[in-house]
PDB file of C-alpha atoms in Angstrom:
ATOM      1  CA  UNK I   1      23.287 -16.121 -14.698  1.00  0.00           C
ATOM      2  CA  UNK I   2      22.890 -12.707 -15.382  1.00  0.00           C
ATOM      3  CA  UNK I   3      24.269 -10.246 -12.896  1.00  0.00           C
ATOM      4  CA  UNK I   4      22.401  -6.655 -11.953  1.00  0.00           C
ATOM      5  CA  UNK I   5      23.839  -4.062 -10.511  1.00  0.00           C
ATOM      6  CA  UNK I   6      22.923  -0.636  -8.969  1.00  0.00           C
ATOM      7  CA  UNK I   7      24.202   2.372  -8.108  1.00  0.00           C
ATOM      8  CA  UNK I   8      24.168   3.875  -5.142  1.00  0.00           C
ATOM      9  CA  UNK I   9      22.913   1.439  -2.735  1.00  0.00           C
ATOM     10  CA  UNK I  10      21.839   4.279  -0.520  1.00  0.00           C
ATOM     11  CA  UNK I  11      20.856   8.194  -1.202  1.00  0.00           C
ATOM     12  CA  UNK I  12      19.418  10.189   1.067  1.00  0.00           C
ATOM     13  CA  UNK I  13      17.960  13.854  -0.689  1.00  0.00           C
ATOM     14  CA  UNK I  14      16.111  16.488   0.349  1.00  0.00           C
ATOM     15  CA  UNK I  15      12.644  17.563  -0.923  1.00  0.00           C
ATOM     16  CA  UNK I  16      12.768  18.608  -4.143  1.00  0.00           C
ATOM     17  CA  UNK I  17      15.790  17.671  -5.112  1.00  0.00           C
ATOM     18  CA  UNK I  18      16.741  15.081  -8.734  1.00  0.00           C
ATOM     19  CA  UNK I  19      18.410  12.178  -8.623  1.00  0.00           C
ATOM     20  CA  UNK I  20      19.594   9.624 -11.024  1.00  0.00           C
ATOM     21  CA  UNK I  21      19.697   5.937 -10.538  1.00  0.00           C
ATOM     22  CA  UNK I  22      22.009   3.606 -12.593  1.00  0.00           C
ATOM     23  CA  UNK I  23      21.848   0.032 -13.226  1.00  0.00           C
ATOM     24  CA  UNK I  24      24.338  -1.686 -15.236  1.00  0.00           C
ATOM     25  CA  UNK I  25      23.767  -5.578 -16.127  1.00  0.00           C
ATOM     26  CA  UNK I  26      26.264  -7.965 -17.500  1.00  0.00           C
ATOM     27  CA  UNK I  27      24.227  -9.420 -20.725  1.00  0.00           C
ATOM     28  CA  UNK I  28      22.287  -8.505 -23.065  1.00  0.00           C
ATOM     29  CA  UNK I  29      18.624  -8.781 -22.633  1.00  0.00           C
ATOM     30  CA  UNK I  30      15.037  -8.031 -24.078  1.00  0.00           C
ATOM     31  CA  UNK I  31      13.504  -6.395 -21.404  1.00  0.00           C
ATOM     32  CA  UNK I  32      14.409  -4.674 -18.743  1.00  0.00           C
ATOM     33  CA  UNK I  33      11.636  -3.052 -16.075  1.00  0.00           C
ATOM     34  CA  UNK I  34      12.010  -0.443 -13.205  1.00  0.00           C
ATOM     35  CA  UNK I  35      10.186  -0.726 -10.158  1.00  0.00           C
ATOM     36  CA  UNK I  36       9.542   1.027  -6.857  1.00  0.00           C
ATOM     37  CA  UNK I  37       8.708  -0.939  -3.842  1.00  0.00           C
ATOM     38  CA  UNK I  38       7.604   1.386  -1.152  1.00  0.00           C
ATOM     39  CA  UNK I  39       7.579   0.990   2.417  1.00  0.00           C
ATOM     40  CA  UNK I  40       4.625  -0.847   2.809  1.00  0.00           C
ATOM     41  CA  UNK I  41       6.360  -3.684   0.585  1.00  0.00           C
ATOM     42  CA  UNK I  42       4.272  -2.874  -2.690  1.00  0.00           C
ATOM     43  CA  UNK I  43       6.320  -3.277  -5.935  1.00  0.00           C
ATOM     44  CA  UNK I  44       5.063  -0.510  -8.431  1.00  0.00           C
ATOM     45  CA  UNK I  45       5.896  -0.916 -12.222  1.00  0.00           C
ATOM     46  CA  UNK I  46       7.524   2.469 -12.968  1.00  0.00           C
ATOM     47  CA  UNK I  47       8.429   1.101 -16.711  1.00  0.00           C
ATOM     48  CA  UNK I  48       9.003  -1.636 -18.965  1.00  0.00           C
ATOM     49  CA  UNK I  49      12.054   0.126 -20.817  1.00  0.00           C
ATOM     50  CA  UNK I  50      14.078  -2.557 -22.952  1.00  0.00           C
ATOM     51  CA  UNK I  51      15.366   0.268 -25.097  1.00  0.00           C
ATOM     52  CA  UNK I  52      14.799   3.917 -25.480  1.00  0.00           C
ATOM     53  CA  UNK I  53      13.408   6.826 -23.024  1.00  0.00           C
ATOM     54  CA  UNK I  54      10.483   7.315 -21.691  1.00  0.00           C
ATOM     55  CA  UNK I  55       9.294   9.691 -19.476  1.00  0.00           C
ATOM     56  CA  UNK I  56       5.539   9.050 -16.373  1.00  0.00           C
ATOM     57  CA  UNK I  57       5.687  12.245 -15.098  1.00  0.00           C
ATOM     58  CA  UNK I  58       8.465  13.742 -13.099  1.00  0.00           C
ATOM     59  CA  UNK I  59      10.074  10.336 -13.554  1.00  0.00           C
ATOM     60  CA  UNK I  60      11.465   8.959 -16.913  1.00  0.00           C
ATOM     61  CA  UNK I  61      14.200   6.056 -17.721  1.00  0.00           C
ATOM     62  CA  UNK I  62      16.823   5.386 -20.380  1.00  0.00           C
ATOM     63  CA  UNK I  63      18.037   2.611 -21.551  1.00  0.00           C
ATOM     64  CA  UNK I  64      21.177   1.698 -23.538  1.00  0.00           C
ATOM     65  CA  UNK I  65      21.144  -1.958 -24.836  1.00  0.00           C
ATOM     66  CA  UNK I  66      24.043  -2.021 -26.287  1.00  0.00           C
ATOM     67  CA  UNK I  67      26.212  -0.671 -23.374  1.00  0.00           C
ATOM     68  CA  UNK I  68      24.426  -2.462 -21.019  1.00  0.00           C
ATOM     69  CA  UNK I  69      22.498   0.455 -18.300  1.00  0.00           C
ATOM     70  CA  UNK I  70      19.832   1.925 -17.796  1.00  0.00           C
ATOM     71  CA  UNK I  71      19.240   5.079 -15.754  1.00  0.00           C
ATOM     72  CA  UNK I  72      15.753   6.258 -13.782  1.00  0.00           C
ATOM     73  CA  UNK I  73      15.653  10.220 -13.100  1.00  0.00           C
ATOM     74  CA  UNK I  74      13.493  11.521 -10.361  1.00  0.00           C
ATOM     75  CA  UNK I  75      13.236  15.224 -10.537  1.00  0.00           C
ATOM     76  CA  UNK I  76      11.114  17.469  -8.018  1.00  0.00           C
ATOM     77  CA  UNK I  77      11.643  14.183  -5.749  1.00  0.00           C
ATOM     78  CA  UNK I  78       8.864  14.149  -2.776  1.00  0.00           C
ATOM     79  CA  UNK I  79       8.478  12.020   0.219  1.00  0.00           C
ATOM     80  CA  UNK I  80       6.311   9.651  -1.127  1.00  0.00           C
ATOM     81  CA  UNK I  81       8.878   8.898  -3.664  1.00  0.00           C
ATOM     82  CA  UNK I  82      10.755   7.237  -0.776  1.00  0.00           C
ATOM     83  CA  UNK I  83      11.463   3.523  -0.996  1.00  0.00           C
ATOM     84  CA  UNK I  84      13.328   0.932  -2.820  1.00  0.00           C
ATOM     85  CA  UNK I  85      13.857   0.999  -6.189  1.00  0.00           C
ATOM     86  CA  UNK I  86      15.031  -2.118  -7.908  1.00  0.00           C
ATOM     87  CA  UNK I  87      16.204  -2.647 -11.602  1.00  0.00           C
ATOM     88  CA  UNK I  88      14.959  -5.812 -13.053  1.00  0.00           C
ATOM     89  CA  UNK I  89      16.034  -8.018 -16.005  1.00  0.00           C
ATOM     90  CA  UNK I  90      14.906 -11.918 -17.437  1.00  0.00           C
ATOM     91  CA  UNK I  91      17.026 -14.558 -17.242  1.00  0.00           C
ATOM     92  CA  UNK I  92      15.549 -17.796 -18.829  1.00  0.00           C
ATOM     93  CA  UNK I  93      11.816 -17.871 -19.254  1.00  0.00           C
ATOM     94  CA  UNK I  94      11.303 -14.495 -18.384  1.00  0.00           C
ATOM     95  CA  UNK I  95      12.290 -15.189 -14.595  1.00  0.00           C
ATOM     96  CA  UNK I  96      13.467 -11.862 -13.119  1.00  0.00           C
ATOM     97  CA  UNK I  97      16.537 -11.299 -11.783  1.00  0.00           C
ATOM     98  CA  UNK I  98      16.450  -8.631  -9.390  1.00  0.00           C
ATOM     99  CA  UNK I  99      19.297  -5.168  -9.085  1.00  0.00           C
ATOM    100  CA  UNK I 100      20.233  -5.026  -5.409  1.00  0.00           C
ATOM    101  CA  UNK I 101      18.145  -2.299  -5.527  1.00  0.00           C
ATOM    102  CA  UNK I 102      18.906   1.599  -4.557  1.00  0.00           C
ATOM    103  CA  UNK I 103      17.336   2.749  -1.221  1.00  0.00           C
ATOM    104  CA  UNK I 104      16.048   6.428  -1.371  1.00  0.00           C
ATOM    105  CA  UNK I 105      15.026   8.559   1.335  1.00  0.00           C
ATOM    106  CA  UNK I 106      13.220  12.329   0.551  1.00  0.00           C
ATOM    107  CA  UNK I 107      13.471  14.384   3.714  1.00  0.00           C
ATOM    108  CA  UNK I 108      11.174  16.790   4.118  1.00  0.00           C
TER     109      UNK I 108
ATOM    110  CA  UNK A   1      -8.898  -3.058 -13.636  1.00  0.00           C
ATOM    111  CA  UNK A   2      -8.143  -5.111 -10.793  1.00  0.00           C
ATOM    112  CA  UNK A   3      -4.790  -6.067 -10.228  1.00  0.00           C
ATOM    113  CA  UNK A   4      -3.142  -9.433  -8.930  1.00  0.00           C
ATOM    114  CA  UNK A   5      -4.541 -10.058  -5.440  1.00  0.00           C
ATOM    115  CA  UNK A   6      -3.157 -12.205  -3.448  1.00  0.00           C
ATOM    116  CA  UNK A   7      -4.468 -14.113   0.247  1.00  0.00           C
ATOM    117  CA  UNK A   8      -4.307 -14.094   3.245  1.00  0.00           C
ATOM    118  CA  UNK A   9      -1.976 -10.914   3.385  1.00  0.00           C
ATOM    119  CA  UNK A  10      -0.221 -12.409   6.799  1.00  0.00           C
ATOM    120  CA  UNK A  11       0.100 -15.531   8.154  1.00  0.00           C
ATOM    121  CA  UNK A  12       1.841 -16.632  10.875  1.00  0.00           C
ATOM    122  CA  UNK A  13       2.251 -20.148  11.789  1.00  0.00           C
ATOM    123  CA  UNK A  14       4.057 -22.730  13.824  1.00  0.00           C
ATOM    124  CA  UNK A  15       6.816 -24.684  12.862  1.00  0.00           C
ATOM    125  CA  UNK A  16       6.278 -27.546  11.189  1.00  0.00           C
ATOM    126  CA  UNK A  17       2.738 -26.856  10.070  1.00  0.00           C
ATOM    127  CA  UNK A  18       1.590 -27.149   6.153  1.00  0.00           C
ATOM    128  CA  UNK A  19       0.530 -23.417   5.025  1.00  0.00           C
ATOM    129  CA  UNK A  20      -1.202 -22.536   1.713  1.00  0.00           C
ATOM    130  CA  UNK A  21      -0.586 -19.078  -0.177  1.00  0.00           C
ATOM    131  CA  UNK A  22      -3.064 -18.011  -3.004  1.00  0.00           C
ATOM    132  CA  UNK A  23      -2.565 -15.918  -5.896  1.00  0.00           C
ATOM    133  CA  UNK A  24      -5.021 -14.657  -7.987  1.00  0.00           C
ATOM    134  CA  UNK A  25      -3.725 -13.301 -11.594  1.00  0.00           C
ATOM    135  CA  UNK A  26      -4.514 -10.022 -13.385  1.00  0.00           C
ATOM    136  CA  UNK A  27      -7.438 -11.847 -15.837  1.00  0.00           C
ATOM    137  CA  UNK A  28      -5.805 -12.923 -19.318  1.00  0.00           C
ATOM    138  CA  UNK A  29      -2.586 -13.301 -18.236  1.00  0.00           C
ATOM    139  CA  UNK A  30      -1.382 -16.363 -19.501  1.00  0.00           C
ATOM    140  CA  UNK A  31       2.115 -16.474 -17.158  1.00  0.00           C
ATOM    141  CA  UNK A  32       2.145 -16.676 -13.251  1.00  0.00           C
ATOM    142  CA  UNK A  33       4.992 -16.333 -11.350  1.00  0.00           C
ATOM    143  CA  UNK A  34       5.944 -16.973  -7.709  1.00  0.00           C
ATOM    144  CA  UNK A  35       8.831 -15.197  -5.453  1.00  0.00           C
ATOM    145  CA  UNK A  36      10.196 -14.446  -2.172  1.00  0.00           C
ATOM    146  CA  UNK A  37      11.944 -11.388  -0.598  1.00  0.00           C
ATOM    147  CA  UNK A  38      13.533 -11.908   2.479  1.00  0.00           C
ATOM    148  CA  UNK A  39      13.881  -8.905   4.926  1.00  0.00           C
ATOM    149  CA  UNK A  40      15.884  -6.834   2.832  1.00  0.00           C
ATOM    150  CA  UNK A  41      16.795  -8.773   0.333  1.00  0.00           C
ATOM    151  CA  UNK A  42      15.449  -8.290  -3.470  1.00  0.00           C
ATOM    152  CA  UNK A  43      13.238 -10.954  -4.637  1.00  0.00           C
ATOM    153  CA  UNK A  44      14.253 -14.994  -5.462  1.00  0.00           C
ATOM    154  CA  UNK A  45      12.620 -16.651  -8.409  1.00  0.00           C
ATOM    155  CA  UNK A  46      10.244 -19.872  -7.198  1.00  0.00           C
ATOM    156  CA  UNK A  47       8.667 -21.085  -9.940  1.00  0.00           C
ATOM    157  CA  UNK A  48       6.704 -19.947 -13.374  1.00  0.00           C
ATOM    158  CA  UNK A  49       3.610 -20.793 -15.013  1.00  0.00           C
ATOM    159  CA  UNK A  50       2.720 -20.304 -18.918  1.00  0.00           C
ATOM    160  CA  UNK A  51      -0.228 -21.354 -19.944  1.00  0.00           C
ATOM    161  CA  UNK A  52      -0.807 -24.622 -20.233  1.00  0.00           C
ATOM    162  CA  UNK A  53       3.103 -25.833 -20.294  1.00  0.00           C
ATOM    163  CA  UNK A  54       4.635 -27.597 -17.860  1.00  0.00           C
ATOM    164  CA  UNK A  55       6.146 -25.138 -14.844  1.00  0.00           C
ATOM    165  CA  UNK A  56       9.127 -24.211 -14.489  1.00  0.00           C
ATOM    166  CA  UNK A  57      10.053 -25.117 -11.039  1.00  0.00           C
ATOM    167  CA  UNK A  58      13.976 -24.427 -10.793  1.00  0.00           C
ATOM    168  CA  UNK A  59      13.666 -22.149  -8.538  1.00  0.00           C
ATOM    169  CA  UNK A  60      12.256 -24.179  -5.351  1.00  0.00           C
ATOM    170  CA  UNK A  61      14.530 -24.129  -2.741  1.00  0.00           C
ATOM    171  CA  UNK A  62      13.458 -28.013  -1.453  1.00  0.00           C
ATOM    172  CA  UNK A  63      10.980 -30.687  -2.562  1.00  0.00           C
ATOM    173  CA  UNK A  64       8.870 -28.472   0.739  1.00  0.00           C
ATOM    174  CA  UNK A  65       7.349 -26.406  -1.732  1.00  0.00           C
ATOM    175  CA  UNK A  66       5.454 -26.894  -4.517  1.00  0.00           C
ATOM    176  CA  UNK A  67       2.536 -24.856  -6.431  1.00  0.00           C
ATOM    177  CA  UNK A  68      -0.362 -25.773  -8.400  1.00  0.00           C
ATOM    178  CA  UNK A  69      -2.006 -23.746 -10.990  1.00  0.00           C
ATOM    179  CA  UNK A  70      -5.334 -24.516 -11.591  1.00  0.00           C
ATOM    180  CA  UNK A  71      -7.861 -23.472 -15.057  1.00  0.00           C
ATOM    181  CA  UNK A  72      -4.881 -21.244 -16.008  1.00  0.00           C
ATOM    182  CA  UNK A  73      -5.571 -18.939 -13.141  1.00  0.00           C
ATOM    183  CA  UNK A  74      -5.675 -19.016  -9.631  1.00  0.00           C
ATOM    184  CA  UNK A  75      -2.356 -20.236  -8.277  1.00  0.00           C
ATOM    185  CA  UNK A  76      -1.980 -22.059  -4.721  1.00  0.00           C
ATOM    186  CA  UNK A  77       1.824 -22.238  -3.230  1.00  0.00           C
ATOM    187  CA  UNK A  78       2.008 -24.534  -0.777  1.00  0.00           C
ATOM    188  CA  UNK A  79       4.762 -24.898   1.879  1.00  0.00           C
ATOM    189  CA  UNK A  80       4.927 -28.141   3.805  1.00  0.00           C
ATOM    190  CA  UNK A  81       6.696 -28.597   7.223  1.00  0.00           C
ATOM    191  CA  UNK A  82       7.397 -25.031   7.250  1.00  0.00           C
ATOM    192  CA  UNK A  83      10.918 -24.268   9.120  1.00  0.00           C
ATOM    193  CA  UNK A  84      12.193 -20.498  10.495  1.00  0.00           C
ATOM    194  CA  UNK A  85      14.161 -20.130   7.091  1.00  0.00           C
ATOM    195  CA  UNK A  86      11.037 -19.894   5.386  1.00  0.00           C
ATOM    196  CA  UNK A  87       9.624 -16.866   6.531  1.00  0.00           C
ATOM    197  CA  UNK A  88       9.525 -14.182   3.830  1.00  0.00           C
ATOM    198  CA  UNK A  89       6.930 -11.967   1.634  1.00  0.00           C
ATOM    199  CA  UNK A  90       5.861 -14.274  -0.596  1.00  0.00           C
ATOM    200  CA  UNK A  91       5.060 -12.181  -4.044  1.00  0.00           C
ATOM    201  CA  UNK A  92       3.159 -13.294  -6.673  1.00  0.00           C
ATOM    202  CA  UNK A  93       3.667 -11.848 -10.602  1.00  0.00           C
ATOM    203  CA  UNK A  94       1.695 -12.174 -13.824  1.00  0.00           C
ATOM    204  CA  UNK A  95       2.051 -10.828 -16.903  1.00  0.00           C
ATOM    205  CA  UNK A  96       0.232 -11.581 -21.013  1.00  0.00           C
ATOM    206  CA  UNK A  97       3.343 -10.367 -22.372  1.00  0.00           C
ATOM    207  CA  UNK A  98       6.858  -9.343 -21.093  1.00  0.00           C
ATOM    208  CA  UNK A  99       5.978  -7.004 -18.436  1.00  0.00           C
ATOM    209  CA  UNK A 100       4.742  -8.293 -14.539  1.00  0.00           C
ATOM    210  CA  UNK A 101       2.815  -6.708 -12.338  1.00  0.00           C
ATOM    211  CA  UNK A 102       3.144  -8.130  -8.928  1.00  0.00           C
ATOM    212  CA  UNK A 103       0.515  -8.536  -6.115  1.00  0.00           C
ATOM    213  CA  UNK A 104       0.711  -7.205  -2.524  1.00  0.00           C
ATOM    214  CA  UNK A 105       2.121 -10.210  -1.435  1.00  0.00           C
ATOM    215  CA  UNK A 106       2.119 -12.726   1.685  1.00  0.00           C
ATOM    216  CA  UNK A 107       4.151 -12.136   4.693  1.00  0.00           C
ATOM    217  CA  UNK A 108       5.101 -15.285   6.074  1.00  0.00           C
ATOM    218  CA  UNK A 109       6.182 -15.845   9.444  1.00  0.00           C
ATOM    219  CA  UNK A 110       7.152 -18.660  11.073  1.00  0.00           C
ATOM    220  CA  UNK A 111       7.539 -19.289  14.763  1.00  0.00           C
TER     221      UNK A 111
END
């Protein structure tokens, strides 16, 4: 199946800082969403991004079909942006397969 | 609009014991699907519903679990002679095209 990977695992930033998140998958696919699942356990769509930019905000994504990644930026990050953010892709179906997900903390 | 809901939020049972998850679907969305997430873990595939084909049920880890979907809505994901390995969030996604929007999910926990 189709393998997800991101990038870092961890990253711990302080308020106000940007970040960028990578995720680099090893087929092509048609769709390709970003969500965050915050501590309470809640996934959020953050966007459905099979191609292209878009920007929500202070957060937008990028993604490169033909290279295979996509990137979410965070700028001004806050606390409540804390949380796990996991890259998604289809495999079969439209099953997800889930990124290992990058763990972000926002200090205060 | 309302989102997918999904009941009861917790449940904790005994080994052994037959429990019943319920998933109700963001209205006119024609696909359903089921997952788990482990503590820590990103979410496993269960099994998906479109429309009115048959399911796609690869993704059952034993013949313990199976789902119904029933009208082309509401969803019930049953787990029978639950064991310790089972316990997980239990999420439940829909979607009308390509996107999903999951529900707040089920935290199983098995004693």
């Amino acid at each position: 199946g189709i393998q997800v990977e991101q990038s870092p695992p961890d990253l711990i930033l302080q308020e106000g800082a940007n970040s960028t998140l990578r995720c680099n998958f090893s087929d092509s696919v048609n769709n390709l969403q970003w969500f965050h699942q915050n501590p309470w356990g809640q996934l959020i769509n953050l966007f459905y991004i099979p191609s292209g930019t878009k920007q929500n905000g202070r957060l937008s994504a990028t993604t490169v079909a033909t290279e295979r990644y996509s990137l979410l930026y965070i700028s001004s990050s806050q606390t409540t942006d804390s949380g796990v953010y996991f890259c998604v892709v289809p495999f079969g179906n439209e099953k997800l397969t889930f990124g290992t997900g990058t763990r972000l903390t926002i200090i205060p | 609009g309302a989102g997918v809901s999904q009941s009861p939020s917790n449940k904790v049972t005994e080994k052994g014991k037959d429990v019943e998850l319920r998933c109700d679907p963001i209205s006119g969305h024609t696909a359903l699907y089921w997952y788990r997430q482990s503590l820590g873990q990103g979410l496993e595939f269960l099994i998906y519903f479109q429309g009115n084909s048959a399911p796609d049920k690869s993704g059952l880890p034993s013949d313990r679990f199976s789902a119904e979907r029933t009208g082309g809505s509401v969803s019930t994901l049953t787990i029978q002679r639950t064991q310790q390995e089972d316990s997980a969030v239990y999420l439940c996604a829909s979607s009308r095209s390509r996107e999903q929007f999951f529900g707040p999910g089920t935290r199983l926990t098995v004693l």
